[in-house]
XYZ file of C-alpha atoms in Angstrom:
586
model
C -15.044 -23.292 25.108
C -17.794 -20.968 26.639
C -18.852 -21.622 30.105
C -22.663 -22.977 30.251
C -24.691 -19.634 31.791
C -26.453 -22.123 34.105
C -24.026 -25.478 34.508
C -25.309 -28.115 36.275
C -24.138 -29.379 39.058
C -21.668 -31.841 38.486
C -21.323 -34.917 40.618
C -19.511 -37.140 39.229
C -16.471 -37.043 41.469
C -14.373 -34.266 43.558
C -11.936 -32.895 41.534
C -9.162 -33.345 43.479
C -9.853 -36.752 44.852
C -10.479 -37.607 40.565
C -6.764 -35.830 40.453
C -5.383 -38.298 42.707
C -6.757 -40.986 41.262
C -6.134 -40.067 37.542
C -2.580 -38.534 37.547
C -1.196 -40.719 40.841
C -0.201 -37.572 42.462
C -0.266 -36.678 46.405
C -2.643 -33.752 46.577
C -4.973 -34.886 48.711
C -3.645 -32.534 51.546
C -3.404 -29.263 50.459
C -3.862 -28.870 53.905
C -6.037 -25.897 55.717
C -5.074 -27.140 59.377
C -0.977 -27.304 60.898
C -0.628 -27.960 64.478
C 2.118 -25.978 66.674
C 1.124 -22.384 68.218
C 2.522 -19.220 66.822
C 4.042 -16.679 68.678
C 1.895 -13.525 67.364
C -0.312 -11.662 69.606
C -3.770 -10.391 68.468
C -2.399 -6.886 67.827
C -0.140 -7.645 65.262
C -2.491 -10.437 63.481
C -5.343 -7.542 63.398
C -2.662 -5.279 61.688
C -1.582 -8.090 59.409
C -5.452 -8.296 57.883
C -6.201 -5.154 58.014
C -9.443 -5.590 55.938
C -9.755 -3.481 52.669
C -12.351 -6.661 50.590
C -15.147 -6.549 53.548
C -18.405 -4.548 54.475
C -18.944 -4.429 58.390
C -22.212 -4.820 59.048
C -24.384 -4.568 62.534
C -24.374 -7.832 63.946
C -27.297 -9.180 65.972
C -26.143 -10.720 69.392
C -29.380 -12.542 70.470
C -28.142 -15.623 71.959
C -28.667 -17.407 75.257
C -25.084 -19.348 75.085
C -21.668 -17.952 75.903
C -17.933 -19.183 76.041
C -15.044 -18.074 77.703
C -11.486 -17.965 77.569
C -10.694 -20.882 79.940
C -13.235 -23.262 77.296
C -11.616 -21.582 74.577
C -8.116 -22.838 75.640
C -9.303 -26.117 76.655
C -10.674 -26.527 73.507
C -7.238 -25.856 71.530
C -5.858 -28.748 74.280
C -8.624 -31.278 72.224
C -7.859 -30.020 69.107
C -4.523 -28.819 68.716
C -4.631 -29.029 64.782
C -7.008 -25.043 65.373
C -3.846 -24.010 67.627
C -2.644 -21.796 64.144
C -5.369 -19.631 64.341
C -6.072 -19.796 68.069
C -5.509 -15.688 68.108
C -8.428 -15.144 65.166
C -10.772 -17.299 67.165
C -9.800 -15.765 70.580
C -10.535 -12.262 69.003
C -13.579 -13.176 67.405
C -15.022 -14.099 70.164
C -13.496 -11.155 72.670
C -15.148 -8.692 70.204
C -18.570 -9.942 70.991
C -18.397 -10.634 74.367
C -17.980 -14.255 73.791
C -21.534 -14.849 72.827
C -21.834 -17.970 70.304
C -22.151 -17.054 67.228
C -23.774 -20.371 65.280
C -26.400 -21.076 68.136
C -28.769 -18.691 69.108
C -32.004 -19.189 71.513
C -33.867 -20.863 68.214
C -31.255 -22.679 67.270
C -28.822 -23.262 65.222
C -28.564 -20.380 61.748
C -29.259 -21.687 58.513
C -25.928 -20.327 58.035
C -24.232 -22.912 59.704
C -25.695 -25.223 56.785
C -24.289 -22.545 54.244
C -21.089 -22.857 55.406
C -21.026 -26.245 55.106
C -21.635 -25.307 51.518
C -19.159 -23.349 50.801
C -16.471 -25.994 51.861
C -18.180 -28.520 49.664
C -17.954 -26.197 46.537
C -14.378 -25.146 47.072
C -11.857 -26.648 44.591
C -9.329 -26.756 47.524
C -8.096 -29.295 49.793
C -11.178 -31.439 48.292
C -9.984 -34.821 50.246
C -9.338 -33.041 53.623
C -12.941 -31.000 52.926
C -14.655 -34.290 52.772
C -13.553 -35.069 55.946
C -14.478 -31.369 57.831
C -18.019 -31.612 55.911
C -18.290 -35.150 57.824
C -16.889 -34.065 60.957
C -19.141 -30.111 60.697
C -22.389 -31.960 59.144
C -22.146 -34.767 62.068
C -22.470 -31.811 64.906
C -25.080 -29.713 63.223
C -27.283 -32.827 62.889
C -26.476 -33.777 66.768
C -26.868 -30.283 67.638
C -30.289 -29.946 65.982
C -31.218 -33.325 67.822
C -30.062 -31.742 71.306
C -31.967 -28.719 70.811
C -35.281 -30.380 69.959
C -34.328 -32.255 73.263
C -33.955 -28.747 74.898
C -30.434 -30.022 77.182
C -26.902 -30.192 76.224
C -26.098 -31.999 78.931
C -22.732 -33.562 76.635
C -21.552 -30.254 76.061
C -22.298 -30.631 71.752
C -23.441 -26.999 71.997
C -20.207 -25.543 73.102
C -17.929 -28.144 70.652
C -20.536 -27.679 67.670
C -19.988 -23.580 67.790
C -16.041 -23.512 68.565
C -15.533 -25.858 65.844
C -17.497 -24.348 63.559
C -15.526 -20.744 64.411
C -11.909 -22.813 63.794
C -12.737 -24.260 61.031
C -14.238 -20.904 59.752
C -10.465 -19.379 59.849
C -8.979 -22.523 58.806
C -10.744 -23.073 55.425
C -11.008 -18.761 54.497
C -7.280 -18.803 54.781
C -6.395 -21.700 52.788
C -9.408 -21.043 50.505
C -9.029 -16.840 49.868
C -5.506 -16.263 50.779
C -3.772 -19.332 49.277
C 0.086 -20.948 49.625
C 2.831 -19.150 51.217
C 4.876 -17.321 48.124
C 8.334 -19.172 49.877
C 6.972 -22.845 48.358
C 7.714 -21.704 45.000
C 10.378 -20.149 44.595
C 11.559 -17.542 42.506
C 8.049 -16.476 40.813
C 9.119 -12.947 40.162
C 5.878 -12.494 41.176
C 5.743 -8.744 43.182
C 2.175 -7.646 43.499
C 1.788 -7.638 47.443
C -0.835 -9.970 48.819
C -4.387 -9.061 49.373
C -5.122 -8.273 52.908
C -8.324 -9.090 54.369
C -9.981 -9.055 57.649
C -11.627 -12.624 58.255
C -13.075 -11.395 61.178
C -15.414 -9.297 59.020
C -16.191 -11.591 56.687
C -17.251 -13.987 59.048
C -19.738 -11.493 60.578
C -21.281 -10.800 57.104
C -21.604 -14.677 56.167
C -23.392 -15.201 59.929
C -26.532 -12.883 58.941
C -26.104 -12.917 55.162
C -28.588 -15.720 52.789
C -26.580 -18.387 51.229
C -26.508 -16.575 47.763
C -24.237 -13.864 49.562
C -21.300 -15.566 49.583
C -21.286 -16.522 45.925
C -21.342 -12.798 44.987
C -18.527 -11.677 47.967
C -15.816 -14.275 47.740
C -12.822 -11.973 48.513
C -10.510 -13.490 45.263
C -9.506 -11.917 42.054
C -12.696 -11.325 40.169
C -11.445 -14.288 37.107
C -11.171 -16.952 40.183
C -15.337 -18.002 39.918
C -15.216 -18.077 36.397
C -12.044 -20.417 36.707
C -14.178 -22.521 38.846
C -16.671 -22.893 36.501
C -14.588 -23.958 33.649
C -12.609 -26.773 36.245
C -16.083 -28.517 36.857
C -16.264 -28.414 32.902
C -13.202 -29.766 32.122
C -13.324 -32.081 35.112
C -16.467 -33.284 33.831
C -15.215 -34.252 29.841
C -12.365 -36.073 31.210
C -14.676 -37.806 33.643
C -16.547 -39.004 30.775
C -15.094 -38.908 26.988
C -11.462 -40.642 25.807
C -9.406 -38.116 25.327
C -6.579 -39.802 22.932
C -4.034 -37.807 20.760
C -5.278 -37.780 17.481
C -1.805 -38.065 14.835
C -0.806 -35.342 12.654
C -1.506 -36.325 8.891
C 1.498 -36.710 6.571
C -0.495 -34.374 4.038
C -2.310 -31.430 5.797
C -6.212 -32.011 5.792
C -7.827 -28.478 3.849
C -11.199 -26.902 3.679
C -13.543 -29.341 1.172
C -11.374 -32.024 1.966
C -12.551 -35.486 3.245
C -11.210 -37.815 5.571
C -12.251 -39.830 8.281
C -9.767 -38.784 11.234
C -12.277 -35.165 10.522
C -14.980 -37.036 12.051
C -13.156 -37.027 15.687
C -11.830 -33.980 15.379
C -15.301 -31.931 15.002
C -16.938 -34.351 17.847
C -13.597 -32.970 20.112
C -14.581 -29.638 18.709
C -17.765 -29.786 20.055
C -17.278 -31.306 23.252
C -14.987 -28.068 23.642
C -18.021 -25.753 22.503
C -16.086 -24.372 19.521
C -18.139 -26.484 16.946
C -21.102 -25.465 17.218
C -23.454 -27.814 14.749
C -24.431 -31.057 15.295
C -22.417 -32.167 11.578
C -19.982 -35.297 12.144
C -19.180 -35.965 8.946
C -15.764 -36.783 7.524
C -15.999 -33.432 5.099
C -13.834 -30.641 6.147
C -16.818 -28.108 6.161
C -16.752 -24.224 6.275
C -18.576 -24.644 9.798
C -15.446 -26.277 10.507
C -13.063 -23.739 9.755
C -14.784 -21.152 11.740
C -14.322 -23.856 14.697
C -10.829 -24.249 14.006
C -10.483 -20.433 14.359
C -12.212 -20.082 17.538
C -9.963 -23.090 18.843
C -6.609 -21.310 17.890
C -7.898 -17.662 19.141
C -8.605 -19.598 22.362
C -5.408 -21.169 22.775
C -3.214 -17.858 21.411
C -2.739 -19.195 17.765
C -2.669 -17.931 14.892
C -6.418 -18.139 13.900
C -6.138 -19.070 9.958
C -8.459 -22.553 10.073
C -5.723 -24.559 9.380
C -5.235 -27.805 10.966
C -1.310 -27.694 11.301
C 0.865 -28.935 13.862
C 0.132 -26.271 16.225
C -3.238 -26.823 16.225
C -2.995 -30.886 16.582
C -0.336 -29.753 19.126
C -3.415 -28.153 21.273
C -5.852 -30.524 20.344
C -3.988 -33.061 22.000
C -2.901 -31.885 25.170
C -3.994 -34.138 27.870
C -6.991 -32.572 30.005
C -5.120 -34.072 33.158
C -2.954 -31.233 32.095
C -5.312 -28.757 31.211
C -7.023 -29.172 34.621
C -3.802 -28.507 36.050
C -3.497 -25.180 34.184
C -7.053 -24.273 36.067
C -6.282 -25.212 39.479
C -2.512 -23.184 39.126
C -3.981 -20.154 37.911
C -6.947 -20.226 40.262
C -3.884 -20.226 43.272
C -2.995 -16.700 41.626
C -6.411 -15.357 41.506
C -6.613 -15.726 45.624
C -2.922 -13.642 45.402
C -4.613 -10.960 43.836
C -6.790 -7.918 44.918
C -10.380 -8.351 44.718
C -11.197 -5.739 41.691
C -9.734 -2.396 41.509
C -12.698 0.565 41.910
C -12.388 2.931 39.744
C -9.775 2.882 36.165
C -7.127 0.404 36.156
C -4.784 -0.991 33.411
C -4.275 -4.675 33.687
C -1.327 -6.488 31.176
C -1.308 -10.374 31.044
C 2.163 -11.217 29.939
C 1.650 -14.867 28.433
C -1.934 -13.269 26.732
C 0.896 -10.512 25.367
C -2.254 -8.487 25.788
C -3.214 -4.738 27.669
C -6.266 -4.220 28.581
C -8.217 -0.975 30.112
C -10.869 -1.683 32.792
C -13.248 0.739 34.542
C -13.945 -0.686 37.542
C -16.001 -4.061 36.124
C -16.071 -2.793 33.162
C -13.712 -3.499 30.151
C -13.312 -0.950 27.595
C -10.776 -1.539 25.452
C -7.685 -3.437 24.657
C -4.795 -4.177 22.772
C -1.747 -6.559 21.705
C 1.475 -5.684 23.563
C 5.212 -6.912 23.104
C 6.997 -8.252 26.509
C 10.303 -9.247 27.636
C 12.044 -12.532 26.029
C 12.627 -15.866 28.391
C 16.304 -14.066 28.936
C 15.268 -11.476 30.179
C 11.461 -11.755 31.112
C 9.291 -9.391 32.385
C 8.795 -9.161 36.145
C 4.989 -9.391 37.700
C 4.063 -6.348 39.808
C 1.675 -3.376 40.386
C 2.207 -0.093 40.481
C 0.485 3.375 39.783
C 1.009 4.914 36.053
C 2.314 8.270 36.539
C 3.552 10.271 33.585
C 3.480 10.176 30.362
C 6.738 11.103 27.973
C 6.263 12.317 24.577
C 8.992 12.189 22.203
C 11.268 10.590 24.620
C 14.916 9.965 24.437
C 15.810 6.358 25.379
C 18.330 6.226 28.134
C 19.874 2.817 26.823
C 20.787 0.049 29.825
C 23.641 -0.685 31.091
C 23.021 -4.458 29.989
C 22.490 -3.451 26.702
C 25.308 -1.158 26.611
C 27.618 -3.715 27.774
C 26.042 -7.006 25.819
C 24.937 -4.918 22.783
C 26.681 -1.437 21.753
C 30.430 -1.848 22.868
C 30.930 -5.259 21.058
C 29.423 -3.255 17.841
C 31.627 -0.121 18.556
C 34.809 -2.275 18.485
C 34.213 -3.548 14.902
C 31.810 -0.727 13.739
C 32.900 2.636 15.110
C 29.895 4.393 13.114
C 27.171 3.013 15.244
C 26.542 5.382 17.562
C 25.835 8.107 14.952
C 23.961 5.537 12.786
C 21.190 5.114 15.404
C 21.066 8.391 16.038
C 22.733 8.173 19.662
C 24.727 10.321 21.951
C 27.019 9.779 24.627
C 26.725 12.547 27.530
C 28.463 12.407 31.303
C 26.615 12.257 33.897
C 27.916 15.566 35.751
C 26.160 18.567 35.586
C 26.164 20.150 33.235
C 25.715 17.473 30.798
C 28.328 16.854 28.654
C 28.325 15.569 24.989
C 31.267 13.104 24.763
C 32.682 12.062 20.827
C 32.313 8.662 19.946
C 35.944 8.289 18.628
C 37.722 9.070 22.178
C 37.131 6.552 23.660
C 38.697 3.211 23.864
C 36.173 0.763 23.052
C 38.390 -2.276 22.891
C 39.178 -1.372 26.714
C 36.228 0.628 28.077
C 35.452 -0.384 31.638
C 32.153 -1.694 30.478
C 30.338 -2.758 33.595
C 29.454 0.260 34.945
C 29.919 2.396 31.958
C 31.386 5.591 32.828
C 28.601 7.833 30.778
C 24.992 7.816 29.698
C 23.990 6.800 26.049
C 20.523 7.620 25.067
C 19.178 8.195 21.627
C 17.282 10.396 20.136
C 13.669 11.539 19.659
C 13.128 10.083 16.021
C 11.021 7.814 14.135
C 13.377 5.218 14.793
C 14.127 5.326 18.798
C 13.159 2.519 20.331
C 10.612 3.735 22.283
C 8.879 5.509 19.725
C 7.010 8.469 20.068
C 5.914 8.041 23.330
C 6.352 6.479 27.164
C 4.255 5.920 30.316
C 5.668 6.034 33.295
C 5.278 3.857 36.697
C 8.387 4.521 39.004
C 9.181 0.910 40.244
C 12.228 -0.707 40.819
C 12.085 -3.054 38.162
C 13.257 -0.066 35.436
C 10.019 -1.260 33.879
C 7.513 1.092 31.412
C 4.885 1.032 28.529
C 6.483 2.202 25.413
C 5.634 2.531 21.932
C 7.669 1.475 19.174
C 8.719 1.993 15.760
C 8.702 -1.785 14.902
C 4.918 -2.175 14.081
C 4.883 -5.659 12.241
C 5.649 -7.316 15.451
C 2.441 -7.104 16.776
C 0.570 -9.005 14.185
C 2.823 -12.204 15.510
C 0.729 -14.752 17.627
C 4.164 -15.068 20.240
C 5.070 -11.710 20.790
C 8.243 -11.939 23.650
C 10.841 -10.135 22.213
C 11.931 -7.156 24.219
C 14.225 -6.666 27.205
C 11.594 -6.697 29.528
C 9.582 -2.916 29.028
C 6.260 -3.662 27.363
C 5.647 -2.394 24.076
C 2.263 -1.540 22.829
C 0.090 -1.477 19.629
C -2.015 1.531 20.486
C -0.165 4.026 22.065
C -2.043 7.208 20.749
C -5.141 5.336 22.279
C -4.042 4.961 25.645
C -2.453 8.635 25.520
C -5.999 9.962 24.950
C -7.609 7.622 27.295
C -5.331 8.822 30.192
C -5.296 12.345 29.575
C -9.223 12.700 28.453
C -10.185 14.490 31.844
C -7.535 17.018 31.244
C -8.525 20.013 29.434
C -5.112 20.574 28.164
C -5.132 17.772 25.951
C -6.614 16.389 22.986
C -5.957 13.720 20.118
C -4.550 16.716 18.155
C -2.128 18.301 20.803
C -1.135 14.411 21.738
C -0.487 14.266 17.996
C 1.393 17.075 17.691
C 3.656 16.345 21.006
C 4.100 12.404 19.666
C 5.976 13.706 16.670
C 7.399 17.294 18.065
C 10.977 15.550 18.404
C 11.208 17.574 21.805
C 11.148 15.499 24.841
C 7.707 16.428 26.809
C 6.976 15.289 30.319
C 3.585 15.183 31.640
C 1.945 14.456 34.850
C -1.309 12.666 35.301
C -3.593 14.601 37.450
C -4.899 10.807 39.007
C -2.756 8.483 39.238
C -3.934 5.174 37.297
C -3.121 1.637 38.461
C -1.203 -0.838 36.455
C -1.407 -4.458 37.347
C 1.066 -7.098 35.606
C -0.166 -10.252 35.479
C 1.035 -13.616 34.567
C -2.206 -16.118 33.896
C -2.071 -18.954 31.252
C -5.567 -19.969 32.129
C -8.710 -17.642 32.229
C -12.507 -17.007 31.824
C -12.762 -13.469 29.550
C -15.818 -11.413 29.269
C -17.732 -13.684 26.856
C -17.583 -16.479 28.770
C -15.177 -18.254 26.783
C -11.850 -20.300 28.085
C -8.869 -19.126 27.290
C -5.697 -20.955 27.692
C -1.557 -19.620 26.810
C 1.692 -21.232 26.816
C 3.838 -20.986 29.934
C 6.381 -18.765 28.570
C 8.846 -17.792 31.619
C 7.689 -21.694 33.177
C 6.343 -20.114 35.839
C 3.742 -22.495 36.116
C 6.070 -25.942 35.883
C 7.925 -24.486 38.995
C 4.311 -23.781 40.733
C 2.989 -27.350 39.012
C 6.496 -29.304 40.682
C 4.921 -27.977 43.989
C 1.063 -27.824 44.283
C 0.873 -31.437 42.677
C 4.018 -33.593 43.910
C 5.799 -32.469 47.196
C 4.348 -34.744 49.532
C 6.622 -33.117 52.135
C 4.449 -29.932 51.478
C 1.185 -31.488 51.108
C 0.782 -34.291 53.123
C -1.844 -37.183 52.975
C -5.047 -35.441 54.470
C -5.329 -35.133 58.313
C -7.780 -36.728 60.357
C -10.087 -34.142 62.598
C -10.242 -36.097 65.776
């Protein structure tokens, strides 16, 4: 499916209220208010967002209303459910003098309205933001009304502009930050949260126009695009049936005929990978192509046949695939805003790398990650060094799990895979297979180091990149090429395995005068272990996202293959207990 350039604006129903509704679930109140105060003083919440998304810009203070700190606490008294982020509104409002901020001497700023906005767009907490629209657009109108009256002898002014400020901190938090990471779990999910200084923000959205916003959300840059693609999806199940169609006994082939085609190419279309208006029961070469823009969209194998795998997408329930959206649009606000500069980002269930300068992709390729047992971890890190002809230092896992159950029945298989056991004392030591015990090595720890070596068959191939982390985790090449023409490519013990290694050699050393596709060449296959050094360090970002926009537009969606999403899916969509029935704003 590619995303309309210009979608309309779809107003059917709120997507999450239509959630409720649909798939009798308790979402309502993914709730952006909790009553009970915090004990954190302003110092330590400024330090906790220190800002690295925002642009400070010179605020205008013209106003001819002002608050204090005594209103300010009286005001938390009336609405205890702001108490949470009493010490972001007290600061706010310290930092400029405790001059209003949404009323001025003409008024109230059209960016009061844009706010407004902005809460009725989000995808978030859509029953309780029906209720803060009502309660916001209720004292904006009254507070228009009072001005053309020139009195605010009720004190709507004062209520209108500290309300407006709580709910500010309320929503951005809920909205750009997202859930706490303890609801879920074990995610293995290690790329630190995005830090960002509301505070900022909200003095860029008071003088900014309303198209501002649109282009400064602080979330991953995929979460708009994800939006998008929710109001599309939300929209087909809104408004076409959306049954399982059953797998023929025979499988249907191109210049074939039969009437169950008919359905399928009207789905097709619906899901923008048919593109002609043809809905005839023929199965056409148009409708081949489809099929293979379907199963490159869902991570398939894209041959144009209609097999189970592709009925087996076909079918899924949208219910479902709007589920996908909403989870992985949660991740995009975990994530940094965009990296500046190069970056390497690696989405494990796409099994795909790809390079990035700044907003700009430039090239990718397939990749091989870690199996459900042992899965690859999500993190970020900086890419160091790069190893050519590298020995492999094998794991203790695999040593223990792998090697010493083969030793004890095949005593040559060391020296078959071109191994060596060394201590590790210094001087290094080179130890002969056939002293020790194998039946009754201590195997967990293993007293010595096994690593093999440079060859055309180590498992790391001819060359390694280096991030130090503490997840023993690397790119690596690999002399096992045919793997990477498989559509489900999770088969290694968690290091990542890549298709284009020489590529990505040249791509990180091409600012280095030292280096060129011939010396990288020659160093790949020199057999003698070469370390070198990066002179910028290059960031690597792990990702796990089963749902996503890419650069054409299109919607892209991948199996869950470590079900990380079914643990985030068991929380965002059916603990009550976390997401209580909305709140009423009193």
């Amino acid at each position: 499916m590619i995303l309309p350039k210009n979608k309309p604006i779809f107003c059917m129903m709120r997507i999450l209220q239509w959630l409720v509704k649909m798939l009798g679930v308790s979402i309502a109140g993914l709730s952006i208010f909790n009553s009970g105060c915090k004990n954190e003083n302003s110092e330590n919440k400024r330090e906790r967002i220190l800002s690295t998304d925002s642009i400070r810009s010179e605020i205008p203070y013209e106003t001819d209303y002002f608050t204090d700190s005594n209103e300010l606490s009286s005001f938390y008294i009336l609405h205890p459910q702001f108490l949470e982020d009493s010490n972001q509104v007290n600061l706010f409002y310290r930092s400029r003098l405790y001059r209003f901020a949404w009323i001025n001497k003409n008024g109230i700023i059209e960016q009061a309205a844009h706010f407004i906005n902005l809460i009725n767009n989000s995808k978030n907490s859509s029953s309780y933001n029906d209720v803060l629209v009502s309660k916001l657009s209720g004292l904006l109108d009254s507070t228009k009304s009072r001005m053309v009256q020139g009195k605010d002898d009720s004190g709507i002014f004062r209520e209108t502009e500290l309300t407006f400020t709580a709910s500010y901190f309320a929503f951005v938090k809920k909205e750009y930050e997202g859930l706490n990471d303890s609801l879920f779990g074990n995610l293995e999910w290690y790329i630190p949260r995005k830090k960002i200084n509301f505070n900022v923000f909200l003095d860029s959205l008071l003088i900014r126009p309303a198209n501002w916003i649109a282009a400064n959300e602080p979330v991953f840059f995929m979460y708009q695009e994800l939006r998008n693609a929710l109001d599309v999806y939300t929209l087909l199940a809104c408004t076409h049936d959306w049954s399982a169609f059953p797998i023929p006994v025979k499988e249907l082939v191109p210049g074939g005929k039969d009437s169950s085609i008919i359905g399928i190419k009207k789905r097709l279309q619906l899901l923008g990978d048919f593109e002609t208006g043809d809905t005839n029961l023929e199965f056409s070469n148009d409708l081949f192509k489809a099929i293979k823009r379907f199963q490159m969209r869902f991570g398939l194998e894209p041959d144009g046949r209609m097999n189970a795998l592709f009925y087996e997408a076909l079918n899924i329930p949208l219910e479902k695939r709007i589920r996908e959206i909403l989870i992985n649009m949660e991740r995009c606000r975990w994530l940094p805003v965009r990296p500046a500069g190069p970056y390497i980002l690696i989405n494990l269930p796409e099994y795909k790398l790809k390079v990035f300068d700044g907003e700009h992709f430039l090239w990718g390729c397939n990749v091989i990650v870690g199996k459900a047992s042992t899965n690859t971890v999500i993190f970020t890190d900086s890419l160091q060094y790069i190893v050519f002809s590298p020995y492999w230092n094998v794991p203790n896992a695999i040593i223990e799990n792998e090697i010493i159950p083969e030793m004890v029945g095949n005593s040559d298989y060391i020296r078959k895979h071109d191994m060596e056991i060394i201590t590790y004392d210094s001087p290094f030591r080179n130890i002969d297979p056939d002293e020790i015990k194998w039946g009754t090595i201590e195997a967990h720890p293993f007293p010595y180091m096994i690593r093999q070596r440079p060859s055309a068959t180590n498992a790391l191939g001819r060359v390694k990149f280096l991030f130090p982390n503490n997840f023993s985790i690397y790119l690596h090449d690999t002399p096992e090429k045919s793997l990477f023409s498989q559509s489900t490519r999770s088969f290694s013990h968690g290091c990542i395995r890549i298709e284009e290694p020489l590529k990505l050699a040249m791509d990180l050393l091409q600012n280095d005068s030292a280096w060129n596709e011939k010396k990288i060449t020659k160093a790949m296959f020199s057999g003698k272990e070469k370390f070198v050094r990066l002179h910028k360090k290059v960031p690597v970002f792990i990702l796990y996202l089963t749902a996503w926009v890419d650069d054409s537009g299109t919607v892209n969606f991948r199996k869950d293959i470590y079900g990380h999403d079914e643990k985030m899916e068991n929380v965002m969509f059916e603990a009550e207990d976390v997401y209580p029935v909305e709140k009423q704003i009193n």
